[in-house]
């Protein structure tokens, strides 16, 4: 449903009630440097928030430590699970507000954000279920000796997160950390602090003890850097760009031996083999996988790799798919693509359009336009053809609606092309030939690869919240296992006990 003016003004009222970091179950005093926020759809003023400095981060850390050593750490697994399930229900009850905040802060289309946020509580439930099912281990146990491995929480986890899908970015770090028994300090992205603050307030309302989830809002190089380097932090889970990932890993290593989990950038290829071109419906799926969320998606498949003879067919196919993707006001339920999240992001993306135009041919795919207010941060879905191999457009992450169309001669050429990037987050392969699909997937260096045997197969498998599948990003895309049971275990530390009787 389209949020009406009243909804939007209630969203703005909600924002103005949340101006500063949430620590120890309350908002910290709202004094200090402020950051002003603008609505990406029309550049309207959205008020300001107070930026945390290093001392505020230290306060959040002390509170999280106290809670870990006290009320959270002493809860039985049963009670921890019960609280988390109550929290999941509360998140579901407040899904409409979270959607409104995402729409106002980063321009996510309301219908799309509502669909995703309707499942937000499930992320908490999925990891809460692991409290019962993921246990430690036993080793070399015999008559007089028993070896047991306990899976213990690490302690205080720090999560530093980006802005592109605000609710999910927080929950995918928060849920495994809390379920495993840790407390957490989340450093929200500067662009969407209020979405994170609402999640933290809901945790308090659900009865999580003060300090279990502290949300710090502040600048990356100040608050993020202090959190990463903090000598009392036991794990840093970072999601964001590769350049910042390096800075976080350096800061983390500078004070203590805390492990780091890094989920960083991507430049993901999708390889479409000849046989997959027979089903015209493929274009809708290829379009979606590149342009969803206006291309601001870590696993966006923004490199289309196709046989040399298929270029014109690809251009025509993507243009026909684009007719179903209206760009415009994120409050309009008919909008499928909203603006970019910030003025800075718009400038970055425009810079890449200019480079693309200088190196190849940029083709606007002609999405229908809804209400696009002149001052909104809009960029229109486009492809670029005719690029020389190895150009910056094929290598650097744009994080916007620009897809490269790249031509290959045979399977080996497709593999070489797909791997010609510093990133290794994800890829997809389209072919009914399982031998070809397997060869491509085995040889493309990426953490997660989908092999689609047909359009029907791709459409029948439904949405994926990133909680079941586990993988490790490759190359500059990051470090550490994410998702599933192995991802959950990353938030624990094994302690082995040997009983000699
Ligand atoms: P970013 O790296 O600029 O910022 C991410 C977070 O790091 C923010 O909270 C920011 O304030 C903080 N930060 C910035 N400098 C810091 C520093 N010196 N020390 C500590 N923290 C610092 O990324 P972004 O622009 O917010 O997000 C876009 C990027 O995130 C893209 O590269 C995208 O691919 C990536 N991303 C990856 C995944 C994934 O799962 N792999 C998911 C979403 C987004």
XYZ file of C-alpha atoms and ligand atoms in Angstrom:
545
model
C 0.000 0.000 0.000
C 1.257 3.460 -0.802
C 2.206 5.280 2.387
C 0.083 8.388 2.535
C 1.231 11.776 3.718
C 0.195 10.940 7.265
C 2.376 7.809 7.196
C 5.306 9.791 5.925
C 4.850 12.459 8.572
C 4.576 9.760 11.234
C 7.812 8.291 9.848
C 9.454 11.683 10.198
C 8.096 12.028 13.747
C 9.476 8.578 14.545
C 12.845 9.685 13.215
C 12.956 12.841 15.261
C 12.323 10.761 18.395
C 15.483 8.742 17.663
C 18.480 11.034 17.433
C 21.280 9.382 19.334
C 22.916 6.051 20.115
C 20.970 3.475 22.153
C 23.163 2.196 24.961
C 22.276 0.208 28.058
C 18.576 0.349 27.267
C 18.297 4.082 26.730
C 19.172 6.878 24.336
C 22.445 8.546 25.291
C 22.449 12.300 25.845
C 21.955 13.989 22.517
C 24.910 16.308 22.556
C 27.812 16.306 20.138
C 28.358 16.672 16.413
C 25.278 16.151 14.315
C 24.733 14.739 10.849
C 21.804 15.960 8.778
C 19.814 13.527 6.656
C 17.958 13.966 3.362
C 15.232 11.935 1.698
C 16.764 10.345 -1.438
C 13.424 10.581 -3.280
C 13.235 14.384 -3.178
C 16.205 15.722 -1.202
C 13.850 16.879 1.601
C 15.233 17.479 5.075
C 14.881 14.472 7.387
C 16.357 16.024 10.517
C 19.637 15.130 12.096
C 21.279 12.567 14.363
C 24.011 12.919 16.951
C 27.240 11.230 15.952
C 28.955 9.018 18.511
C 32.574 9.718 19.314
C 35.114 7.218 20.685
C 33.905 7.800 24.267
C 30.355 6.851 23.317
C 31.663 3.656 21.733
C 33.570 2.913 24.932
C 30.342 3.385 26.928
C 28.570 0.943 24.619
C 31.411 -1.543 25.021
C 31.366 -1.342 28.858
C 27.604 -1.831 28.884
C 27.849 -4.835 26.527
C 30.607 -6.366 28.661
C 28.604 -5.912 31.871
C 25.598 -7.519 30.267
C 27.648 -10.415 28.913
C 29.187 -11.069 32.320
C 25.826 -10.538 34.002
C 22.225 -10.786 32.956
C 22.614 -12.053 29.369
C 25.495 -14.394 30.061
C 23.732 -16.001 33.014
C 20.479 -16.715 31.185
C 19.750 -20.342 30.466
C 19.699 -21.229 26.750
C 15.965 -21.841 27.144
C 15.338 -18.316 28.443
C 17.630 -16.782 25.838
C 15.674 -18.492 23.098
C 12.361 -17.410 24.592
C 13.449 -13.762 24.675
C 14.719 -13.928 21.104
C 11.458 -15.433 19.866
C 9.547 -12.634 21.584
C 11.883 -10.144 19.919
C 11.204 -11.744 16.512
C 7.456 -11.300 17.042
C 7.939 -7.663 18.005
C 10.000 -7.038 14.872
C 7.162 -8.507 12.811
C 4.647 -6.269 14.568
C 6.764 -3.235 13.692
C 7.565 -4.267 10.121
C 5.553 -1.347 8.705
C 7.611 1.203 10.675
C 10.867 -0.461 9.668
C 9.703 -0.305 6.052
C 8.821 3.364 6.365
C 12.228 4.143 7.843
C 14.049 2.211 5.104
C 12.027 4.057 2.489
C 12.737 7.478 3.956
C 16.369 6.914 4.858
C 17.694 5.094 1.786
C 14.864 5.204 -0.776
C 13.930 1.507 -0.734
C 10.641 1.043 -2.640
C 7.945 0.561 -0.004
C 6.366 -2.510 -1.628
C 9.714 -4.257 -1.959
C 10.854 -3.291 1.543
C 7.519 -4.435 2.989
C 7.848 -7.837 1.316
C 11.342 -8.365 2.677
C 10.634 -6.983 6.138
C 7.619 -9.262 6.489
C 10.201 -12.037 6.873
C 12.629 -10.079 9.074
C 11.614 -11.820 12.313
C 12.380 -15.163 10.662
C 16.078 -14.338 10.669
C 15.970 -14.169 14.461
C 13.837 -17.335 14.637
C 16.206 -19.278 12.390
C 19.191 -18.567 14.596
C 17.214 -18.912 17.839
C 16.375 -22.463 16.722
C 20.088 -23.243 16.626
C 20.222 -22.739 20.394
C 18.542 -26.148 20.613
C 20.122 -27.904 17.684
C 23.750 -26.808 17.513
C 25.782 -28.393 20.254
C 29.400 -28.979 21.009
C 31.175 -32.218 20.317
C 32.785 -35.226 21.969
C 36.155 -36.701 21.192
C 38.134 -39.813 22.183
C 35.870 -40.727 25.047
C 36.574 -44.089 26.696
C 36.170 -45.791 30.075
C 38.364 -43.428 32.142
C 38.480 -40.399 29.904
C 35.861 -38.172 28.364
C 36.619 -35.440 25.845
C 34.012 -32.749 25.371
C 34.091 -29.640 23.208
C 31.904 -26.816 24.411
C 30.768 -24.130 22.016
C 30.977 -20.982 24.092
C 29.993 -17.461 23.147
C 32.943 -15.290 22.207
C 31.851 -12.416 24.466
C 31.167 -8.973 23.013
C 30.686 -8.864 19.244
C 31.010 -5.650 17.229
C 29.050 -5.394 13.978
C 29.759 -2.640 11.473
C 27.120 -2.566 8.749
C 26.268 -0.773 5.481
C 23.092 0.923 4.273
C 21.882 -0.903 1.205
C 19.272 -3.181 2.839
C 19.258 -1.738 6.361
C 17.090 -4.186 8.339
C 18.650 -7.311 6.816
C 22.194 -6.005 7.156
C 21.726 -5.623 10.901
C 19.742 -8.809 11.527
C 22.109 -11.095 9.627
C 24.852 -10.104 12.109
C 22.724 -9.603 15.194
C 20.762 -12.873 15.108
C 23.652 -15.373 15.152
C 25.624 -13.219 17.608
C 22.828 -13.033 20.199
C 21.615 -16.596 19.693
C 25.124 -17.888 20.340
C 25.061 -16.051 23.680
C 27.139 -12.974 22.884
C 26.175 -9.379 23.470
C 26.587 -6.997 20.549
C 27.446 -3.413 19.699
C 26.181 -2.487 16.230
C 27.716 0.501 14.448
C 24.939 1.517 12.081
C 25.596 3.088 8.722
C 25.486 6.875 8.815
C 22.803 6.764 6.105
C 20.242 4.688 7.988
C 20.804 5.128 11.735
C 17.113 5.284 12.643
C 16.306 1.849 11.192
C 19.007 0.352 13.436
C 17.900 2.421 16.431
C 14.349 1.113 16.113
C 15.648 -2.476 16.052
C 17.652 -1.762 19.229
C 14.691 -0.152 20.987
C 12.511 -3.117 20.094
C 15.097 -5.434 21.642
C 14.743 -3.527 24.924
C 10.964 -3.577 24.628
C 11.089 -7.348 24.095
C 12.864 -7.673 27.427
C 16.430 -8.269 26.298
C 18.548 -7.012 29.176
C 20.140 -3.593 28.932
C 23.395 -3.848 27.023
C 22.579 -7.040 25.109
C 22.149 -4.963 21.939
C 23.693 -1.501 21.896
C 23.355 0.573 18.728
C 25.962 3.226 18.067
C 25.405 5.781 15.344
C 28.417 7.645 14.117
C 30.988 8.156 11.393
C 32.901 5.143 10.130
C 36.424 6.494 10.651
C 35.502 7.606 14.211
C 32.928 5.277 15.786
C 33.514 2.326 13.433
C 37.283 2.542 13.790
C 37.082 2.736 17.606
C 34.785 -0.278 17.734
C 37.021 -2.363 15.453
C 40.161 -1.602 17.417
C 38.580 -1.840 20.867
C 40.814 -4.018 23.066
C 37.819 -5.513 24.879
C 35.997 -6.601 21.711
C 36.013 -10.354 21.029
C 34.895 -10.485 17.379
C 34.264 -7.919 14.683
C 31.708 -8.744 12.004
C 31.964 -6.267 9.160
C 29.714 -5.863 6.131
C 30.660 -3.155 3.656
C 33.153 -2.234 0.967
C 36.438 -4.044 0.494
C 38.510 -0.912 1.162
C 36.837 -0.423 4.539
C 37.138 -4.159 5.211
C 40.923 -3.798 5.027
C 40.834 -0.824 7.418
C 38.635 -2.768 9.854
C 40.912 -5.820 9.741
C 43.976 -3.634 10.398
C 42.286 -1.846 13.304
C 41.048 -5.147 14.734
C 44.527 -6.628 14.717
C 46.141 -3.581 16.299
C 45.034 -4.240 19.890
C 44.099 -7.879 20.513
C 43.659 -11.161 18.654
C 40.012 -10.757 17.836
C 38.799 -12.661 14.782
C 37.193 -10.745 11.915
C 34.364 -11.724 9.630
C 34.321 -9.681 6.442
C 31.438 -9.574 3.956
C 32.641 -7.112 1.362
C 32.042 -5.986 -2.184
C 31.260 -7.916 -5.324
C 31.286 -7.684 -9.096
C 29.365 -10.808 -9.844
C 29.114 -12.435 -13.258
C 26.225 -14.387 -14.644
C 27.173 -16.687 -17.466
C 24.393 -17.579 -19.888
C 25.086 -20.457 -22.284
C 23.450 -20.860 -25.698
C 20.759 -23.307 -24.643
C 19.384 -20.905 -22.010
C 18.380 -18.342 -24.618
C 15.431 -20.414 -25.764
C 13.128 -19.319 -22.945
C 12.211 -15.650 -23.339
C 11.290 -15.411 -19.657
C 14.968 -15.487 -18.759
C 15.308 -11.753 -19.373
C 13.061 -10.865 -16.448
C 15.278 -12.925 -14.148
C 18.540 -11.564 -15.516
C 17.183 -8.047 -15.134
C 16.111 -8.708 -11.542
C 19.431 -10.192 -10.526
C 21.352 -7.146 -11.736
C 19.021 -4.253 -11.007
C 17.075 -5.177 -7.872
C 17.413 -2.447 -5.234
C 18.693 -0.150 -8.004
C 21.809 -2.295 -8.250
C 22.735 -1.590 -4.628
C 23.091 -5.229 -3.729
C 26.338 -6.965 -2.815
C 25.517 -10.017 -4.950
C 24.033 -8.036 -7.864
C 24.961 -9.883 -11.058
C 26.042 -6.792 -12.926
C 28.252 -8.584 -15.443
C 26.300 -10.438 -18.129
C 28.555 -12.920 -19.919
C 27.059 -14.317 -23.144
C 28.178 -16.057 -26.354
C 29.482 -13.571 -28.903
C 26.575 -14.073 -31.321
C 23.938 -13.236 -28.686
C 24.646 -9.560 -28.050
C 21.696 -8.040 -29.924
C 19.329 -10.629 -28.474
C 20.519 -9.680 -24.991
C 19.974 -5.970 -25.591
C 16.447 -6.605 -26.936
C 15.625 -9.053 -24.151
C 16.741 -6.750 -21.348
C 14.869 -3.829 -22.902
C 11.684 -5.865 -22.980
C 12.176 -6.961 -19.339
C 12.750 -3.339 -18.311
C 9.142 -2.492 -19.248
C 8.002 -4.211 -16.071
C 10.313 -2.206 -13.814
C 8.921 1.195 -13.012
C 11.425 3.666 -11.557
C 10.068 6.367 -9.304
C 8.762 7.479 -5.937
C 9.518 4.742 -3.396
C 6.215 5.510 -1.646
C 4.256 4.450 -4.756
C 3.410 0.720 -4.593
C 3.849 0.465 -8.368
C 7.495 1.517 -8.029
C 9.939 -1.348 -8.356
C 13.139 0.707 -8.416
C 13.689 3.740 -6.250
C 16.435 6.367 -6.185
C 19.999 5.699 -5.125
C 20.489 5.979 -1.383
C 22.433 9.223 -1.179
C 23.758 12.159 -3.103
C 27.267 10.708 -2.704
C 26.141 7.408 -4.201
C 24.569 9.274 -7.128
C 27.829 11.115 -7.811
C 29.752 7.834 -7.678
C 27.360 6.085 -10.063
C 27.298 9.036 -12.474
C 31.090 8.891 -12.540
C 30.880 5.271 -13.715
C 28.251 6.125 -16.375
C 30.677 8.726 -17.724
C 33.552 6.222 -17.786
C 31.267 3.670 -19.450
C 30.318 6.189 -22.138
C 33.976 6.935 -22.838
C 34.962 3.267 -23.116
C 31.888 1.700 -24.739
C 28.248 2.360 -25.546
C 25.767 3.017 -22.730
C 22.211 1.918 -23.512
C 19.361 3.110 -21.288
C 17.013 0.130 -20.952
C 13.934 2.360 -20.963
C 12.224 1.486 -17.684
C 8.868 3.264 -17.342
C 9.101 6.327 -15.161
C 6.737 7.052 -12.341
C 6.815 10.166 -10.228
C 10.512 11.125 -10.127
C 10.931 14.394 -8.355
C 13.615 16.566 -9.853
C 15.829 16.611 -6.798
C 15.710 12.856 -6.181
C 18.892 10.824 -6.563
C 17.767 8.803 -9.575
C 19.903 6.770 -11.983
C 18.248 4.776 -14.765
C 18.990 1.082 -15.388
C 21.435 0.841 -18.269
C 23.832 -1.577 -19.893
C 27.199 -0.928 -21.428
C 28.422 -2.804 -24.499
C 31.600 -2.743 -26.569
C 33.984 -2.438 -23.621
C 37.607 -3.414 -24.079
C 38.386 -6.481 -21.956
C 39.588 -5.769 -18.439
C 38.174 -2.231 -18.297
C 37.380 -0.618 -14.935
C 33.688 -1.162 -15.641
C 34.234 -4.922 -15.556
C 36.436 -4.800 -12.493
C 35.181 -2.138 -10.083
C 31.967 -2.346 -8.092
C 29.579 0.381 -9.245
C 26.826 -0.404 -6.714
C 24.243 1.129 -9.005
C 22.049 0.163 -11.983
C 24.733 -0.344 -14.620
C 25.387 -3.768 -16.156
C 28.216 -4.714 -18.467
C 27.500 -7.013 -21.417
C 30.586 -9.126 -22.092
C 31.074 -11.618 -24.925
C 32.881 -14.961 -24.811
C 33.938 -17.517 -27.422
C 33.712 -20.799 -25.514
C 33.494 -22.215 -21.986
C 37.150 -21.661 -21.153
C 36.900 -18.099 -22.358
C 33.801 -17.576 -20.191
C 35.688 -18.865 -17.144
C 38.669 -16.598 -17.814
C 36.376 -13.616 -18.257
C 34.363 -14.390 -15.116
C 37.536 -14.664 -13.038
C 39.047 -11.450 -14.361
C 38.047 -9.499 -11.251
C 39.418 -8.904 -7.776
C 36.072 -9.945 -6.291
C 34.741 -13.413 -5.575
C 31.397 -13.052 -3.847
C 28.877 -14.770 -6.096
C 28.051 -15.857 -9.632
C 25.309 -17.573 -11.549
C 25.321 -19.912 -14.486
C 22.418 -20.620 -16.826
C 22.402 -23.895 -18.750
C 20.503 -27.170 -18.844
C 23.820 -28.956 -19.510
C 24.908 -30.072 -16.048
C 28.402 -30.954 -17.301
C 28.870 -27.393 -18.525
C 27.235 -25.899 -15.436
C 29.484 -27.931 -13.177
C 32.621 -27.044 -15.121
C 31.829 -23.349 -14.906
C 30.917 -23.459 -11.214
C 34.017 -25.480 -10.294
C 36.279 -23.027 -12.070
C 34.757 -19.666 -11.238
C 36.238 -18.404 -8.007
C 33.266 -17.180 -6.000
C 31.816 -18.049 -2.603
C 28.262 -18.734 -3.753
C 27.240 -19.889 -7.221
C 23.721 -20.667 -8.456
C 23.380 -23.024 -11.398
C 20.005 -22.652 -13.084
C 18.953 -25.479 -15.363
C 15.877 -23.590 -16.571
C 13.740 -20.547 -15.945
C 11.136 -22.753 -14.264
C 13.784 -24.135 -11.931
C 14.879 -20.601 -11.008
C 11.307 -19.408 -10.441
C 10.207 -22.364 -8.372
C 12.802 -22.016 -5.658
C 11.428 -18.891 -3.919
C 13.166 -16.187 -1.913
C 16.327 -16.785 0.084
C 17.070 -14.867 3.277
C 20.731 -15.760 3.392
C 20.356 -17.821 6.550
C 20.415 -21.382 5.200
C 23.123 -21.202 2.596
C 26.629 -20.938 3.928
C 29.730 -19.913 2.054
C 32.963 -17.984 2.374
C 33.579 -14.938 0.173
C 36.676 -15.230 -1.987
C 39.447 -12.764 -2.875
C 38.580 -9.120 -2.105
C 34.988 -10.049 -1.254
C 35.859 -10.998 2.274
C 36.767 -13.596 4.834
C 35.013 -16.036 7.128
C 32.007 -18.272 6.745
C 28.619 -16.628 6.570
C 25.190 -18.230 6.992
C 23.945 -21.610 8.088
C 25.286 -23.621 10.982
C 28.911 -22.913 10.120
C 28.195 -19.186 10.034
C 26.545 -19.465 13.449
C 29.552 -21.330 14.831
C 31.776 -18.401 13.833
C 30.159 -16.498 16.716
C 31.245 -19.173 19.175
C 34.622 -20.358 20.371
C 35.400 -24.033 21.022
C 36.712 -24.991 24.447
C 37.769 -28.595 24.947
C 37.538 -30.348 28.293
C 39.217 -33.677 29.020
C 37.822 -35.456 32.053
C 40.225 -38.077 33.458
C 38.475 -40.287 35.975
P 31.401 1.248 3.541
O 32.552 0.323 3.535
O 31.612 2.646 3.106
O 30.768 1.347 5.008
C 30.336 0.201 5.716
C 30.339 0.524 7.199
O 31.696 0.739 7.610
C 29.565 1.795 7.579
O 28.899 1.610 8.802
C 30.680 2.815 7.726
O 30.354 3.881 8.591
C 31.782 1.980 8.318
N 33.145 2.516 8.148
C 33.600 3.380 7.205
N 34.916 3.639 7.401
C 35.292 2.921 8.483
C 36.523 2.756 9.177
N 37.624 3.390 8.792
N 36.565 1.933 10.249
C 35.457 1.260 10.644
N 34.249 1.394 10.030
C 34.173 2.211 8.956
O 30.268 0.547 2.678
P 28.845 1.149 2.305
O 28.992 2.190 1.261
O 28.120 1.466 3.552
O 28.122 -0.147 1.670
C 28.317 -0.570 0.368
C 29.296 -1.713 0.315
O 28.851 -2.778 1.166
C 29.421 -2.342 -1.060
O 30.777 -2.572 -1.335
C 28.682 -3.662 -0.923
O 29.085 -4.664 -1.832
C 28.984 -4.022 0.480
N 28.022 -5.000 1.003
C 28.446 -6.283 1.149
C 27.547 -7.257 1.592
C 27.965 -8.687 1.730
O 27.241 -9.454 2.374
N 29.071 -9.104 1.151
C 26.232 -6.900 1.919
C 25.849 -5.563 1.765
C 26.765 -4.614 1.311
